[in-house]
Amino acid sequence: MRVGVMIEGQEGLTWERWLRLIDAAEDMGYESLCRSDHLTSLAGDSKRPSLETWTSLTLVAVRTRRIRFGPMVSPVTFYQPALLAKMAVSLDTLSNGRMDLGIGGGWNEPEHATFGIPLPPVKERLDRLEAAARYIRALGVGEPVTLDQPYYGLRKAENYPLPTYGRLRVVVGGRGEKRTLRIAAEFADEWNVTRVDPDGFRQKREVLAQHCAAVRRDPETIARSLMIPLAIGRDRPDVARRIAAARAIFPQMPADDEAWRKASFLAGTPREVVESLKQWEAAGVQRVLLQMLDQEDLAALELFARHVLPHVK
């Protein structure tokens, strides 16, 4: 199992914090560092710092040599796909192929309304996500391409340079079984999901396999990843302190470690976290992205790296 770090960049991310997190992920042995792509706090505090996503990812590309990185995920409501493709390939080549382009349909209605960004109905958003994924793939073929489709068309378009290893790595995020998993089956190199339990993950994995059969694709060519909140501690009081810190940022998080585990989050001592991760691995998860809500808590990342990573990598 590969393990990376996931940061909610809209909840207080500053350059100082980001630099520390980048160095921690690189130096402590984590596989990747991802961050959300939002414009303002989802917890309701609009005065929290919120570094622009793609500018911050450029810093990861030039400051690291090993870890993968990318947005988890960039909503197509924010970007014309030509810009997404151009930005992603630029960071892919800058980092020698370590960039993962995570895309999704967009979902947060208050955020869109605040900044005057249209949020179409769900069907149109998913139509746009499918069209954007097809568009980004078409731009990577290395020759002029014409694409006739709704929303995003191409007319003898080319995009250079090409990705480092010939194909931009695309991650489709979401859990919708009818459309999102169908889009992942056709276009994604990785499917990412959150807020499911192991049984729910198994079910969605089976749905993904069915969609893959429909498009004649081997489902094992699509990596499977999970974004999951983490509250790790050396003992029960230590775990409780980390849960309290998470709830100070996201008050809607469960109140104690038992409630965290009931929600299928990671909470407990290193031994307990290892046991939970083994259950996720048995369900088919190949990469875990640890959702670190307290961006100052590098000690939690170190504790996990020392006492959990060796047992799951």
Tab-separated table of C-alpha atoms in Angstrom:
chain	number	residue	atom	x	y	z
A	1	MET	CA	0.000	0.000	0.000
A	2	ARG	CA	1.220	3.473	-0.907
A	3	VAL	CA	0.588	6.259	1.611
A	4	GLY	CA	0.463	9.979	0.911
A	5	VAL	CA	-0.558	13.167	2.691
A	6	MET	CA	-3.665	15.198	1.837
A	7	ILE	CA	-4.071	18.841	2.929
A	8	GLU	CA	-7.230	20.952	2.892
A	9	GLY	CA	-5.494	23.971	1.434
A	10	GLN	CA	-8.425	26.331	1.939
A	11	GLU	CA	-8.360	25.888	5.719
A	12	GLY	CA	-5.436	28.077	6.712
A	13	LEU	CA	-2.609	27.075	4.370
A	14	THR	CA	0.232	29.627	4.371
A	15	TRP	CA	3.540	29.483	2.557
A	16	GLU	CA	5.341	28.720	5.826
A	17	ARG	CA	3.046	25.800	6.595
A	18	TRP	CA	3.194	24.528	3.023
A	19	LEU	CA	6.996	24.532	2.991
A	20	ARG	CA	7.089	22.519	6.225
A	21	LEU	CA	4.543	20.025	4.900
A	22	ILE	CA	6.395	19.609	1.597
A	23	ASP	CA	9.653	18.880	3.385
A	24	ALA	CA	7.959	16.499	5.824
A	25	ALA	CA	6.313	14.459	3.078
A	26	GLU	CA	9.555	14.255	1.121
A	27	ASP	CA	11.839	13.502	4.080
A	28	MET	CA	9.597	11.150	6.087
A	29	GLY	CA	9.040	8.626	3.300
A	30	TYR	CA	5.508	9.416	2.181
A	31	GLU	CA	4.631	8.530	-1.397
A	32	SER	CA	2.820	11.747	-2.274
A	33	LEU	CA	1.484	15.121	-1.176
A	34	CYS	CA	-1.888	16.276	-2.478
A	35	ARG	CA	-4.102	19.214	-1.673
A	36	SER	CA	-7.679	20.257	-2.247
A	37	ASP	CA	-8.657	22.881	-4.815
A	38	HIS	CA	-11.073	25.351	-3.231
A	39	LEU	CA	-11.278	29.134	-3.121
A	40	THR	CA	-12.336	29.663	0.479
A	41	SER	CA	-12.892	27.792	3.732
A	42	LEU	CA	-15.532	25.095	3.591
A	43	ALA	CA	-15.869	25.303	7.377
A	44	GLY	CA	-17.266	28.836	7.184
A	45	ASP	CA	-14.228	30.933	8.170
A	46	SER	CA	-13.598	33.059	5.089
A	47	LYS	CA	-10.621	34.795	6.725
A	48	ARG	CA	-8.525	31.621	6.799
A	49	PRO	CA	-5.558	31.786	4.406
A	50	SER	CA	-6.130	29.800	1.208
A	51	LEU	CA	-3.174	29.555	-1.150
A	52	GLU	CA	-4.087	29.225	-4.835
A	53	THR	CA	-3.771	25.562	-5.733
A	54	TRP	CA	-1.693	25.473	-8.895
A	55	THR	CA	0.798	28.104	-7.751
A	56	SER	CA	1.380	26.080	-4.591
A	57	LEU	CA	1.848	22.860	-6.589
A	58	THR	CA	4.619	24.496	-8.608
A	59	LEU	CA	6.563	24.858	-5.371
A	60	VAL	CA	6.211	21.109	-4.733
A	61	ALA	CA	7.543	20.365	-8.209
A	62	VAL	CA	10.739	22.378	-7.743
A	63	ARG	CA	11.369	21.689	-4.041
A	64	THR	CA	11.101	17.883	-4.141
A	65	ARG	CA	12.790	15.110	-6.070
A	66	ARG	CA	10.827	12.006	-5.095
A	67	ILE	CA	7.171	12.414	-4.105
A	68	ARG	CA	4.173	12.547	-6.398
A	69	PHE	CA	1.801	15.487	-6.045
A	70	GLY	CA	-1.308	17.092	-7.479
A	71	PRO	CA	-4.761	18.516	-6.809
A	72	MET	CA	-7.313	16.237	-5.210
A	73	VAL	CA	-9.307	17.346	-7.111
A	74	SER	CA	-9.606	20.354	-9.437
A	75	PRO	CA	-13.280	20.922	-10.303
A	76	VAL	CA	-14.013	21.436	-13.984
A	77	THR	CA	-16.373	24.241	-12.984
A	78	PHE	CA	-13.264	26.307	-12.146
A	79	TYR	CA	-11.210	25.664	-15.291
A	80	GLN	CA	-11.434	25.427	-19.053
A	81	PRO	CA	-9.814	22.030	-19.773
A	82	ALA	CA	-7.215	23.521	-22.127
A	83	LEU	CA	-5.801	25.390	-19.118
A	84	LEU	CA	-5.921	22.281	-16.945
A	85	ALA	CA	-4.062	20.262	-19.562
A	86	LYS	CA	-1.465	23.000	-20.092
A	87	MET	CA	-0.847	23.514	-16.369
A	88	ALA	CA	-0.689	19.793	-15.632
A	89	VAL	CA	1.750	18.977	-18.424
A	90	SER	CA	3.904	21.942	-17.430
A	91	LEU	CA	4.228	20.580	-13.879
A	92	ASP	CA	4.616	17.023	-15.163
A	93	THR	CA	7.652	17.983	-17.225
A	94	LEU	CA	9.035	20.257	-14.499
A	95	SER	CA	8.920	17.381	-11.998
A	96	ASN	CA	10.080	14.572	-14.324
A	97	GLY	CA	6.666	12.920	-14.475
A	98	ARG	CA	5.543	13.133	-10.819
A	99	MET	CA	2.351	15.122	-11.413
A	100	ASP	CA	-1.141	13.613	-10.920
A	101	LEU	CA	-4.017	15.605	-12.423
A	102	GLY	CA	-7.018	15.047	-10.177
A	103	ILE	CA	-10.325	16.226	-11.659
A	104	GLY	CA	-13.916	16.242	-10.455
A	105	GLY	CA	-17.293	17.674	-11.346
A	106	GLY	CA	-17.447	20.404	-8.683
A	107	TRP	CA	-19.914	20.367	-5.809
A	108	ASN	CA	-19.772	23.169	-3.230
A	109	GLU	CA	-22.708	25.464	-3.927
A	110	PRO	CA	-21.899	28.266	-1.405
A	111	GLU	CA	-18.334	28.548	-2.722
A	112	HIS	CA	-19.504	28.888	-6.317
A	113	ALA	CA	-22.167	31.438	-5.361
A	114	THR	CA	-19.703	33.511	-3.306
A	115	PHE	CA	-17.313	33.945	-6.226
A	116	GLY	CA	-19.898	34.171	-8.988
A	117	ILE	CA	-18.936	30.867	-10.605
A	118	PRO	CA	-21.815	29.036	-12.310
A	119	LEU	CA	-22.671	25.649	-10.802
A	120	PRO	CA	-24.791	23.760	-13.320
A	121	PRO	CA	-27.139	20.926	-12.339
A	122	VAL	CA	-25.499	17.609	-11.472
A	123	LYS	CA	-26.130	16.040	-14.882
A	124	GLU	CA	-24.477	18.904	-16.716
A	125	ARG	CA	-21.532	18.920	-14.329
A	126	LEU	CA	-20.943	15.237	-15.004
A	127	ASP	CA	-21.391	15.776	-18.737
A	128	ARG	CA	-18.732	18.477	-18.499
A	129	LEU	CA	-16.427	16.233	-16.456
A	130	GLU	CA	-16.684	13.508	-19.074
A	131	ALA	CA	-16.095	15.986	-21.886
A	132	ALA	CA	-13.118	17.520	-20.059
A	133	ALA	CA	-11.511	14.104	-19.456
A	134	ARG	CA	-11.929	13.199	-23.130
A	135	TYR	CA	-10.528	16.607	-24.155
A	136	ILE	CA	-7.445	16.280	-21.923
A	137	ARG	CA	-6.750	12.799	-23.238
A	138	ALA	CA	-7.147	13.975	-26.846
A	139	LEU	CA	-4.612	16.769	-26.326
A	140	GLY	CA	-1.964	14.241	-25.311
A	141	VAL	CA	-1.748	12.258	-28.554
A	142	GLY	CA	1.134	14.275	-30.024
A	143	GLU	CA	-0.546	15.318	-33.279
A	144	PRO	CA	-3.259	17.752	-34.380
A	145	VAL	CA	-6.620	16.576	-33.074
A	146	THR	CA	-10.198	17.572	-33.764
A	147	LEU	CA	-12.857	16.708	-31.220
A	148	ASP	CA	-16.547	17.342	-31.766
A	149	GLN	CA	-18.455	17.138	-28.485
A	150	PRO	CA	-20.613	19.368	-26.274
A	151	TYR	CA	-18.973	22.055	-24.106
A	152	TYR	CA	-15.339	21.492	-25.072
A	153	GLY	CA	-14.328	21.008	-28.682
A	154	LEU	CA	-10.965	20.966	-30.447
A	155	ARG	CA	-9.998	22.056	-33.958
A	156	LYS	CA	-6.638	20.676	-35.098
A	157	ALA	CA	-5.278	21.390	-31.631
A	158	GLU	CA	-1.905	20.329	-30.244
A	159	ASN	CA	-0.291	20.718	-26.837
A	160	TYR	CA	3.476	20.629	-26.345
A	161	PRO	CA	5.592	19.581	-24.606
A	162	LEU	CA	4.116	16.128	-24.268
A	163	PRO	CA	3.998	14.484	-20.808
A	164	THR	CA	7.292	13.105	-19.552
A	165	TYR	CA	6.290	9.463	-19.921
A	166	GLY	CA	3.972	9.908	-22.867
A	167	ARG	CA	0.694	10.062	-20.930
A	168	LEU	CA	-0.586	12.547	-18.386
A	169	ARG	CA	-1.651	10.691	-15.250
A	170	VAL	CA	-5.323	11.511	-14.576
A	171	VAL	CA	-7.135	10.840	-11.295
A	172	VAL	CA	-10.950	10.980	-11.284
A	173	GLY	CA	-12.414	11.665	-7.874
A	174	GLY	CA	-15.934	10.767	-6.762
A	175	ARG	CA	-18.232	7.960	-5.727
A	176	GLY	CA	-21.217	8.241	-8.051
A	177	GLU	CA	-21.769	4.769	-9.458
A	178	LYS	CA	-23.741	5.635	-12.592
A	179	ARG	CA	-21.627	8.404	-14.121
A	180	THR	CA	-18.459	9.155	-12.144
A	181	LEU	CA	-17.232	5.562	-12.061
A	182	ARG	CA	-18.126	5.230	-15.740
A	183	ILE	CA	-15.953	8.267	-16.515
A	184	ALA	CA	-13.130	6.801	-14.408
A	185	ALA	CA	-13.388	3.493	-16.260
A	186	GLU	CA	-12.894	5.176	-19.613
A	187	PHE	CA	-10.362	7.907	-18.860
A	188	ALA	CA	-8.677	7.581	-15.440
A	189	ASP	CA	-5.337	6.162	-14.384
A	190	GLU	CA	-6.573	6.284	-10.803
A	191	TRP	CA	-9.936	6.474	-9.071
A	192	ASN	CA	-10.112	8.266	-5.714
A	193	VAL	CA	-12.964	8.146	-3.229
A	194	THR	CA	-13.709	9.342	0.313
A	195	ARG	CA	-16.400	8.923	2.962
A	196	VAL	CA	-17.025	5.208	2.392
A	197	ASP	CA	-16.534	2.139	4.577
A	198	PRO	CA	-14.623	-0.979	3.427
A	199	ASP	CA	-17.792	-2.758	2.317
A	200	GLY	CA	-18.903	0.308	0.399
A	201	PHE	CA	-15.487	0.484	-1.221
A	202	ARG	CA	-15.759	-3.139	-2.330
A	203	GLN	CA	-19.166	-2.448	-3.848
A	204	LYS	CA	-17.943	0.579	-5.781
A	205	ARG	CA	-14.862	-1.347	-6.895
A	206	GLU	CA	-17.191	-3.952	-8.394
A	207	VAL	CA	-19.230	-1.251	-10.147
A	208	LEU	CA	-16.007	0.185	-11.552
A	209	ALA	CA	-15.078	-3.256	-12.863
A	210	GLN	CA	-18.463	-3.528	-14.575
A	211	HIS	CA	-17.950	-0.173	-16.273
A	212	CYS	CA	-14.467	-1.289	-17.323
A	213	ALA	CA	-15.955	-4.396	-18.939
A	214	ALA	CA	-18.355	-2.175	-20.876
A	215	VAL	CA	-15.471	-0.141	-22.328
A	216	ARG	CA	-13.233	-3.222	-22.717
A	217	ARG	CA	-10.639	-2.167	-20.195
A	218	ASP	CA	-8.848	-4.226	-17.555
A	219	PRO	CA	-9.922	-2.730	-14.184
A	220	GLU	CA	-6.477	-3.512	-12.774
A	221	THR	CA	-5.062	-0.785	-15.031
A	222	ILE	CA	-6.844	1.757	-12.811
A	223	ALA	CA	-5.242	2.406	-9.429
A	224	ARG	CA	-7.632	2.683	-6.480
A	225	SER	CA	-7.121	5.276	-3.741
A	226	LEU	CA	-8.870	6.455	-0.603
A	227	MET	CA	-8.794	9.857	1.091
A	228	ILE	CA	-9.346	9.401	4.833
A	229	PRO	CA	-9.033	11.592	7.963
A	230	LEU	CA	-6.337	10.588	10.459
A	231	ALA	CA	-6.128	11.030	14.246
A	232	ILE	CA	-3.156	9.048	15.520
A	233	GLY	CA	-1.689	9.117	19.017
A	234	ARG	CA	0.628	7.209	21.299
A	235	ASP	CA	-2.233	6.676	23.755
A	236	ARG	CA	-5.921	7.528	24.218
A	237	PRO	CA	-5.335	11.082	25.561
A	238	ASP	CA	-2.995	11.775	22.643
A	239	VAL	CA	-5.643	10.609	20.162
A	240	ALA	CA	-8.254	12.748	21.927
A	241	ARG	CA	-6.071	15.830	21.622
A	242	ARG	CA	-5.712	15.309	17.884
A	243	ILE	CA	-9.437	14.798	17.433
A	244	ALA	CA	-10.061	18.037	19.327
A	245	ALA	CA	-7.593	19.846	17.054
A	246	ALA	CA	-9.349	18.473	13.961
A	247	ARG	CA	-12.728	19.555	15.314
A	248	ALA	CA	-11.406	23.056	15.915
A	249	ILE	CA	-10.949	23.273	12.146
A	250	PHE	CA	-13.935	21.159	11.047
A	251	PRO	CA	-16.499	21.185	13.903
A	252	GLN	CA	-18.642	18.617	12.073
A	253	MET	CA	-16.003	15.906	12.595
A	254	PRO	CA	-16.940	13.117	15.067
A	255	ALA	CA	-16.348	13.866	18.741
A	256	ASP	CA	-14.214	10.880	19.842
A	257	ASP	CA	-12.138	8.003	18.527
A	258	GLU	CA	-15.014	5.527	18.694
A	259	ALA	CA	-17.149	7.814	16.526
A	260	TRP	CA	-14.222	8.305	14.132
A	261	ARG	CA	-13.873	4.563	13.658
A	262	LYS	CA	-17.639	4.204	13.257
A	263	ALA	CA	-17.371	6.725	10.422
A	264	SER	CA	-14.583	4.545	8.923
A	265	PHE	CA	-11.901	7.151	9.661
A	266	LEU	CA	-8.431	6.311	10.986
A	267	ALA	CA	-8.178	6.884	14.732
A	268	GLY	CA	-6.134	5.260	17.457
A	269	THR	CA	-2.636	4.136	18.336
A	270	PRO	CA	-0.181	3.137	15.612
A	271	ARG	CA	-1.065	-0.541	16.121
A	272	GLU	CA	-4.772	0.202	15.722
A	273	VAL	CA	-4.151	2.328	12.630
A	274	VAL	CA	-2.105	-0.481	11.065
A	275	GLU	CA	-4.985	-2.892	11.676
A	276	SER	CA	-7.436	-0.503	10.039
A	277	LEU	CA	-5.208	0.008	7.026
A	278	LYS	CA	-4.879	-3.749	6.571
A	279	GLN	CA	-8.686	-3.921	6.373
A	280	TRP	CA	-8.717	-1.234	3.696
A	281	GLU	CA	-5.975	-3.044	1.809
A	282	ALA	CA	-8.048	-6.234	1.903
A	283	ALA	CA	-10.946	-4.241	0.422
A	284	GLY	CA	-8.743	-3.297	-2.538
A	285	VAL	CA	-7.316	0.107	-1.596
A	286	GLN	CA	-3.885	0.601	-3.150
A	287	ARG	CA	-3.112	4.171	-2.092
A	288	VAL	CA	-4.221	6.000	1.055
A	289	LEU	CA	-4.182	9.788	1.306
A	290	LEU	CA	-4.095	10.842	4.949
A	291	GLN	CA	-6.326	13.865	5.409
A	292	MET	CA	-4.356	16.011	7.865
A	293	LEU	CA	-6.748	18.701	9.109
A	294	ASP	CA	-4.265	20.228	11.572
A	295	GLN	CA	-1.602	21.567	9.239
A	296	GLU	CA	0.767	22.334	12.131
A	297	ASP	CA	0.841	18.763	13.438
A	298	LEU	CA	4.046	17.459	11.896
A	299	ALA	CA	4.467	15.270	14.983
A	300	ALA	CA	1.493	13.181	13.852
A	301	LEU	CA	3.090	12.701	10.446
A	302	GLU	CA	6.343	11.660	12.116
A	303	LEU	CA	4.547	9.229	14.445
A	304	PHE	CA	2.773	7.630	11.491
A	305	ALA	CA	5.975	7.501	9.438
A	306	ARG	CA	7.944	5.815	12.213
A	307	HIS	CA	5.405	3.342	13.506
A	308	VAL	CA	2.869	2.717	10.733
A	309	LEU	CA	4.585	3.166	7.363
A	310	PRO	CA	7.039	0.280	7.861
A	311	HIS	CA	4.099	-2.104	8.345
A	312	VAL	CA	2.027	-1.082	5.320
A	313	LYS	CA	4.444	0.058	2.591
